[in-house]
Amino acid sequence: MPAIGTMSDPALRRHLLDTPTAMLLAEARGRRAGRGPARTTYSRKVFIPLTQLCADTCHYCTFAKAPRSVRAPFLLPEEVLEIARRGAGAGCKEALFTLGDAPERRYRAAREALAALGFSRTIDYLAHVAGLVLAETGLLPHINAGILSHDDFRQLRAVSASAGLMLESASSRLCERGGPHFGSPDKVPAVRLASIAAAGEARVPMTSGILIGIGETEDERIDALFALRDLHRSFGHLQEVIVQNFQPKSGTRMAGVAPPGDEDFYRAIATARIILDDDVSVQAPPNLNAGRLAALLDTGIDDWGGISPVTIDHVNPEAPWPQIEALAQVCEAAGRPLVERLTLYPPFASAPEEWLDAAMLPKVAPLSDSEGLARDTAWSPGTLLPAPGSPVRPLGTATVLRSNNLDPILGRAARGEELAETEIVALFTSRGADAEAVVAAADALRATVKGDTVTYVVNRNINYTNICTYSCGFCAFSKTSTRAGTRDKPYVLADEVVAARAVEAWEAGATEVCLQGGIHPSYTGDTYAGILAAVKRACPDMHVHAFSPLEISSGAATLGVSVNDYLRRLRDAGLGSLPGTAAEILDDEVRAQICPDKLTTQQWLDVIRAAHEAGLPTTATIMFGHLDQPKHWARHLTAIRRLQLDTGGFTEFVPLPFVHMEAPLFRRGRARKGPTWRETILMHAVSRLVLHGAIASIQCSWVKLGIDGAAACLGAGVNDLGGVLMNESISRAAGAAHGQEISVDDLGAAATAAGRTLRRRTTLYRLIDGPEARTPEKIQ
């Protein structure tokens, strides 16, 4: 049999009709498995029935009512907001607006109510209240408003993230007298397909679907799915297709019609998965299928749709939503963890400039994680919220069931082999028990490589200027632009002030000063050399860890010398090592957005290589959680690993979570709120796995995470807590609330919480005690 993708539509139809159900379901599961990580998504929503008046008369519907049967034709703005606020308070991220088709076409009561509200069309009033919900609660409106034109979709696009219109059926036969859609002009298939096409032209992410069991044949279901597939291929705008099973409702003309049988329903879902392209999700409603949720997962679905912890399903009020916790258990048992999404699906959330109105961008980014799914906790780096995990349970969960899909990858990592980009992405995107397995594997490697010692260094950060010619979108430290952060005034420290601070650090027991600053427009390579000389004159035995690759490159360029020559000059003047900052994300796709005028990926790597070749060790960092995605993290780690295997000059790898509060990118509504807790833990764990055999020490940043967050990372492959810092100011400028320094006792408490022993080290990782701390380290 030819592959599905190569079949003509007639051949595929024949195949679908002739294939036994068990084989069809297996085929659908195979298609689903090829789409990406094993997970099942849902959206936490609040249901807002703006009006139950409708121009149509469907013979199975109890949602639509006549004016005499409703308290008021429309919910008032304050009623809408009250529902939305309850949803926001319950952690919802979606406001589902469902309403009848243009009731003003049919009912004078609707026209009069709209006029009293100051509107002539339902769509205009809908746009108004959706805008109120968006502005006052932050919930993302999803619009189910029936047949809309291109202009309607464009209007609603400014106040909503997505929309929906069920095709239901492609059979005009069902619109004939005696059929379920007789008397419903908006249910004519051509009309509905034209409206879905209009959404595509307006670049609106859409939900559609089919309703089975209302009299259609299996052939006609296939017709509907082909029609939806073709629309998606034309516009790329279908996020999901719902396969909904008809449920007879008392009081309707179809109350006596039997619902579709299990086999019909399951075949329809599997058929949808096989016909539709892989980038379209397939959904089945869990509240209409309470007794067969596990069976539905075997049909090829990957999404449960919207579930509300606050409001009923007003379209199917007799069918309560499942408890999200119970649904999660069903999904976990099937090896497909339940994951919350936004109303906007990940591929659309990851391409916001194409699929969102500019006004929506600042509303979606703060709710998103790196995959375009919903953030799973309120925690963000730099905040005072408690870390969701602990050293015993870093992810904050206790899951016992897991798949074995990642075992080959974990095995290769344990052997020190280089992982492919797709394998690294699989580790980063793991959820539930699989994610716990990644964390456990990382910590096992940590124990093997570094034992149970947790290290730290006594150091001081000295940021000698915050004036910078660059305008990096993540930086609130630079004071070159009104777009930058607001915590500090521009300053420049004189060389003697820098030297005095180094002396203070030495007298307080420090063995290292870390010197970094902005790229001041008047600084030359001699300026940096002068700062170094001042510190070494004042503290000859102090280890100077100084100058980012950007500072090195800029300094060399101002003197007209090569980076190699400039590094040798600094080395000979007493520079001990370089911080591997300014790396951000080593992928030019991201760098073009967050720091377009900074070093390219290759330029950063070249400076670091030159430092290693000059005998200057460096750290390596990654700054993650802004516009980046797991594929970018994978590329970054691979680049670091390959360079280390060539030079051996990296002393440690330091993940630096993006602190969002004062960052220009976030304030402009483009960046996320830093990484989620799961992403933060996995970054440390995956770094340990990917860099195994190359870099032995993985450090976490208590400045970004807080001491409890740093302690939790000790259970995820981390062996180093960094330095006490004394006056760290870059994270503070970005909005971090964890202070500028920390005590050794606090670090010891973190180590103890992880069941580990705290030991002091030098910059280059020699364990030290007492007077030995003052022994200068020689450059290798």
Short mmCIF file of N, CA, C and O in Angstrom, two decimals, residues 196-263:
data_model
loop_
_atom_site.label_atom_id
_atom_site.label_comp_id
_atom_site.label_asym_id
_atom_site.label_seq_id
_atom_site.Cartn_x
_atom_site.Cartn_y
_atom_site.Cartn_z
N ILE A 196 -14.85 30.35 6.99
CA ILE A 196 -13.57 29.82 7.47
C ILE A 196 -12.44 30.30 6.56
O ILE A 196 -11.34 30.64 7.02
N ALA A 197 -12.71 30.37 5.25
CA ALA A 197 -11.71 30.90 4.32
C ALA A 197 -11.45 32.37 4.60
O ALA A 197 -10.30 32.83 4.54
N ALA A 198 -12.49 33.14 4.93
CA ALA A 198 -12.32 34.56 5.24
C ALA A 198 -11.41 34.73 6.46
O ALA A 198 -10.59 35.67 6.51
N ALA A 199 -11.54 33.84 7.43
CA ALA A 199 -10.65 33.90 8.59
C ALA A 199 -9.20 33.67 8.16
O ALA A 199 -8.28 34.32 8.68
N GLY A 200 -9.01 32.74 7.24
CA GLY A 200 -7.65 32.50 6.75
C GLY A 200 -7.08 33.71 6.05
O GLY A 200 -5.91 34.08 6.25
N GLU A 201 -7.89 34.35 5.24
CA GLU A 201 -7.43 35.56 4.55
C GLU A 201 -7.11 36.67 5.54
O GLU A 201 -6.21 37.49 5.31
N ALA A 202 -7.82 36.71 6.66
CA ALA A 202 -7.59 37.73 7.69
C ALA A 202 -6.48 37.34 8.66
O ALA A 202 -6.18 38.10 9.58
N ARG A 203 -5.88 36.18 8.47
CA ARG A 203 -4.80 35.67 9.31
C ARG A 203 -5.26 35.50 10.76
O ARG A 203 -4.61 35.94 11.71
N VAL A 204 -6.39 34.83 10.91
CA VAL A 204 -6.93 34.53 12.24
C VAL A 204 -6.79 33.03 12.51
O VAL A 204 -7.31 32.21 11.73
N PRO A 205 -6.09 32.63 13.56
CA PRO A 205 -6.00 31.21 13.91
C PRO A 205 -7.39 30.67 14.24
O PRO A 205 -8.13 31.27 15.02
N MET A 206 -7.73 29.53 13.65
CA MET A 206 -9.10 29.04 13.72
C MET A 206 -9.22 27.63 14.29
O MET A 206 -8.35 26.78 14.10
N THR A 207 -10.35 27.41 14.94
CA THR A 207 -10.83 26.09 15.30
C THR A 207 -12.01 25.76 14.40
O THR A 207 -12.85 26.62 14.15
N SER A 208 -12.06 24.54 13.91
CA SER A 208 -13.26 24.08 13.22
C SER A 208 -13.50 22.64 13.63
O SER A 208 -12.85 22.13 14.55
N GLY A 209 -14.45 21.99 12.96
CA GLY A 209 -14.71 20.61 13.33
C GLY A 209 -15.93 20.04 12.65
O GLY A 209 -16.62 20.74 11.88
N ILE A 210 -16.16 18.78 12.92
CA ILE A 210 -17.33 18.10 12.37
C ILE A 210 -18.17 17.57 13.52
O ILE A 210 -17.66 17.27 14.60
N LEU A 211 -19.47 17.51 13.28
CA LEU A 211 -20.42 16.95 14.25
C LEU A 211 -20.94 15.65 13.66
O LEU A 211 -21.54 15.66 12.57
N ILE A 212 -20.72 14.55 14.31
CA ILE A 212 -21.10 13.26 13.73
C ILE A 212 -22.31 12.70 14.46
O ILE A 212 -22.51 12.92 15.65
N GLY A 213 -23.13 11.99 13.68
CA GLY A 213 -24.32 11.36 14.24
C GLY A 213 -25.59 12.13 14.00
O GLY A 213 -26.62 11.83 14.61
N ILE A 214 -25.58 13.13 13.10
CA ILE A 214 -26.78 13.92 12.83
C ILE A 214 -27.42 13.53 11.50
O ILE A 214 -28.26 14.27 10.98
N GLY A 215 -27.01 12.38 10.98
CA GLY A 215 -27.61 11.89 9.75
C GLY A 215 -26.66 11.80 8.58
O GLY A 215 -27.04 11.36 7.50
N GLU A 216 -25.42 12.21 8.79
CA GLU A 216 -24.43 12.17 7.71
C GLU A 216 -23.89 10.74 7.55
O GLU A 216 -23.99 9.91 8.46
N THR A 217 -23.32 10.47 6.41
CA THR A 217 -22.69 9.17 6.16
C THR A 217 -21.18 9.27 6.42
O THR A 217 -20.62 10.37 6.54
N GLU A 218 -20.51 8.14 6.46
CA GLU A 218 -19.06 8.15 6.62
C GLU A 218 -18.40 8.85 5.44
O GLU A 218 -17.42 9.58 5.60
N ASP A 219 -18.93 8.63 4.24
CA ASP A 219 -18.42 9.32 3.05
C ASP A 219 -18.52 10.84 3.23
O ASP A 219 -17.60 11.58 2.87
N GLU A 220 -19.63 11.31 3.78
CA GLU A 220 -19.82 12.75 3.95
C GLU A 220 -18.90 13.32 5.03
O GLU A 220 -18.48 14.47 4.95
N ARG A 221 -18.59 12.52 6.03
CA ARG A 221 -17.59 12.96 7.02
C ARG A 221 -16.24 13.17 6.35
O ARG A 221 -15.52 14.13 6.63
N ILE A 222 -15.89 12.24 5.48
CA ILE A 222 -14.63 12.36 4.76
C ILE A 222 -14.64 13.61 3.88
O ILE A 222 -13.65 14.35 3.80
N ASP A 223 -15.79 13.89 3.24
CA ASP A 223 -15.91 15.12 2.44
C ASP A 223 -15.59 16.35 3.29
O ASP A 223 -14.85 17.26 2.86
N ALA A 224 -16.17 16.41 4.49
CA ALA A 224 -15.96 17.57 5.37
C ALA A 224 -14.50 17.69 5.77
O ALA A 224 -13.94 18.80 5.80
N LEU A 225 -13.87 16.58 6.08
CA LEU A 225 -12.48 16.63 6.51
C LEU A 225 -11.56 17.01 5.36
O LEU A 225 -10.58 17.76 5.55
N PHE A 226 -11.85 16.52 4.15
CA PHE A 226 -11.08 16.95 2.97
C PHE A 226 -11.23 18.46 2.77
O PHE A 226 -10.25 19.17 2.46
N ALA A 227 -12.45 18.97 2.94
CA ALA A 227 -12.68 20.41 2.74
C ALA A 227 -11.89 21.23 3.75
O ALA A 227 -11.29 22.26 3.39
N LEU A 228 -11.87 20.80 4.99
CA LEU A 228 -11.10 21.52 6.01
C LEU A 228 -9.60 21.42 5.74
O LEU A 228 -8.86 22.40 5.89
N ARG A 229 -9.15 20.25 5.36
CA ARG A 229 -7.72 20.09 5.02
C ARG A 229 -7.33 21.04 3.90
O ARG A 229 -6.27 21.70 3.96
N ASP A 230 -8.16 21.14 2.87
CA ASP A 230 -7.82 21.98 1.72
C ASP A 230 -7.80 23.46 2.11
O ASP A 230 -6.96 24.23 1.63
N LEU A 231 -8.72 23.86 2.98
CA LEU A 231 -8.69 25.25 3.46
C LEU A 231 -7.40 25.53 4.22
O LEU A 231 -6.79 26.59 4.08
N HIS A 232 -7.01 24.60 5.05
CA HIS A 232 -5.77 24.79 5.81
C HIS A 232 -4.56 24.86 4.88
O HIS A 232 -3.64 25.65 5.11
N ARG A 233 -4.57 24.05 3.87
CA ARG A 233 -3.44 24.09 2.94
C ARG A 233 -3.39 25.41 2.17
O ARG A 233 -2.33 25.85 1.73
N SER A 234 -4.53 26.05 2.04
CA SER A 234 -4.56 27.35 1.35
C SER A 234 -4.09 28.48 2.26
O SER A 234 -3.43 29.41 1.80
N PHE A 235 -4.44 28.41 3.56
CA PHE A 235 -4.18 29.55 4.44
C PHE A 235 -3.32 29.23 5.66
O PHE A 235 -2.81 30.14 6.30
N GLY A 236 -3.18 27.95 6.01
CA GLY A 236 -2.35 27.57 7.16
C GLY A 236 -2.90 28.00 8.50
O GLY A 236 -2.16 28.13 9.47
N HIS A 237 -4.22 28.21 8.59
CA HIS A 237 -4.77 28.86 9.78
C HIS A 237 -5.56 27.96 10.72
O HIS A 237 -6.02 28.42 11.77
N LEU A 238 -5.75 26.69 10.36
CA LEU A 238 -6.51 25.80 11.26
C LEU A 238 -5.60 25.28 12.37
O LEU A 238 -4.62 24.60 12.12
N GLN A 239 -5.94 25.62 13.59
CA GLN A 239 -5.19 25.13 14.73
C GLN A 239 -5.60 23.71 15.10
O GLN A 239 -4.77 22.89 15.46
N GLU A 240 -6.89 23.47 15.03
CA GLU A 240 -7.42 22.18 15.47
C GLU A 240 -8.73 21.90 14.75
O GLU A 240 -9.41 22.82 14.28
N VAL A 241 -9.05 20.63 14.69
CA VAL A 241 -10.34 20.19 14.19
C VAL A 241 -10.97 19.31 15.28
O VAL A 241 -10.36 18.35 15.75
N ILE A 242 -12.17 19.69 15.68
CA ILE A 242 -12.90 18.96 16.71
C ILE A 242 -13.75 17.88 16.03
O ILE A 242 -14.43 18.17 15.04
N VAL A 243 -13.70 16.69 16.55
CA VAL A 243 -14.64 15.64 16.14
C VAL A 243 -15.61 15.47 17.32
O VAL A 243 -15.26 14.91 18.35
N GLN A 244 -16.81 16.02 17.15
CA GLN A 244 -17.78 16.04 18.24
C GLN A 244 -18.91 15.06 17.96
O GLN A 244 -19.45 15.01 16.86
N ASN A 245 -19.23 14.30 18.97
CA ASN A 245 -20.29 13.32 18.84
C ASN A 245 -21.63 13.93 19.25
O ASN A 245 -21.75 14.56 20.30
N PHE A 246 -22.62 13.79 18.39
CA PHE A 246 -23.97 14.28 18.67
C PHE A 246 -24.52 13.64 19.94
O PHE A 246 -24.37 12.44 20.19
N GLN A 247 -25.16 14.48 20.76
CA GLN A 247 -25.83 14.01 21.96
C GLN A 247 -27.28 14.50 21.92
O GLN A 247 -27.53 15.71 21.88
N PRO A 248 -28.25 13.59 21.90
CA PRO A 248 -29.65 14.02 21.86
C PRO A 248 -30.02 14.80 23.12
O PRO A 248 -29.60 14.45 24.23
N LYS A 249 -30.82 15.85 22.94
CA LYS A 249 -31.18 16.72 24.05
C LYS A 249 -32.70 16.79 24.17
O LYS A 249 -33.40 16.99 23.17
N SER A 250 -33.17 16.67 25.36
CA SER A 250 -34.60 16.74 25.63
C SER A 250 -35.15 18.08 25.19
O SER A 250 -34.53 19.13 25.37
N GLY A 251 -36.32 18.02 24.56
CA GLY A 251 -36.98 19.24 24.13
C GLY A 251 -36.64 19.68 22.73
O GLY A 251 -37.17 20.69 22.25
N THR A 252 -35.76 18.94 22.06
CA THR A 252 -35.44 19.26 20.66
C THR A 252 -36.10 18.26 19.74
O THR A 252 -36.53 17.18 20.17
N ARG A 253 -36.17 18.58 18.45
CA ARG A 253 -36.78 17.68 17.47
C ARG A 253 -35.99 16.39 17.32
O ARG A 253 -36.53 15.38 16.86
N MET A 254 -34.70 16.43 17.65
CA MET A 254 -33.86 15.24 17.51
C MET A 254 -33.65 14.53 18.84
O MET A 254 -32.71 13.75 18.99
N ALA A 255 -34.51 14.77 19.80
CA ALA A 255 -34.35 14.17 21.12
C ALA A 255 -34.38 12.65 21.05
O ALA A 255 -33.76 11.97 21.87
N GLY A 256 -35.09 12.09 20.07
CA GLY A 256 -35.20 10.65 19.98
C GLY A 256 -34.17 9.99 19.10
O GLY A 256 -34.18 8.77 18.93
N VAL A 257 -33.28 10.76 18.51
CA VAL A 257 -32.24 10.20 17.63
C VAL A 257 -31.11 9.64 18.48
O VAL A 257 -30.62 10.32 19.40
N ALA A 258 -30.69 8.42 18.18
CA ALA A 258 -29.62 7.80 18.97
C ALA A 258 -28.28 8.45 18.67
O ALA A 258 -28.01 8.85 17.53
N PRO A 259 -27.42 8.60 19.67
CA PRO A 259 -26.07 9.13 19.42
C PRO A 259 -25.25 8.14 18.63
O PRO A 259 -25.60 6.95 18.56
N PRO A 260 -24.18 8.58 18.02
CA PRO A 260 -23.35 7.64 17.25
C PRO A 260 -22.74 6.58 18.16
O PRO A 260 -22.45 6.85 19.34
N GLY A 261 -22.57 5.40 17.63
CA GLY A 261 -21.94 4.33 18.40
C GLY A 261 -20.45 4.56 18.54
O GLY A 261 -19.84 5.38 17.85
N ASP A 262 -19.85 3.79 19.45
CA ASP A 262 -18.42 3.95 19.71
C ASP A 262 -17.59 3.79 18.45
O ASP A 262 -16.68 4.58 18.18
N GLU A 263 -17.88 2.74 17.67
CA GLU A 263 -17.04 2.48 16.51
C GLU A 263 -17.13 3.62 15.51
O GLU A 263 -16.11 4.06 14.96
#
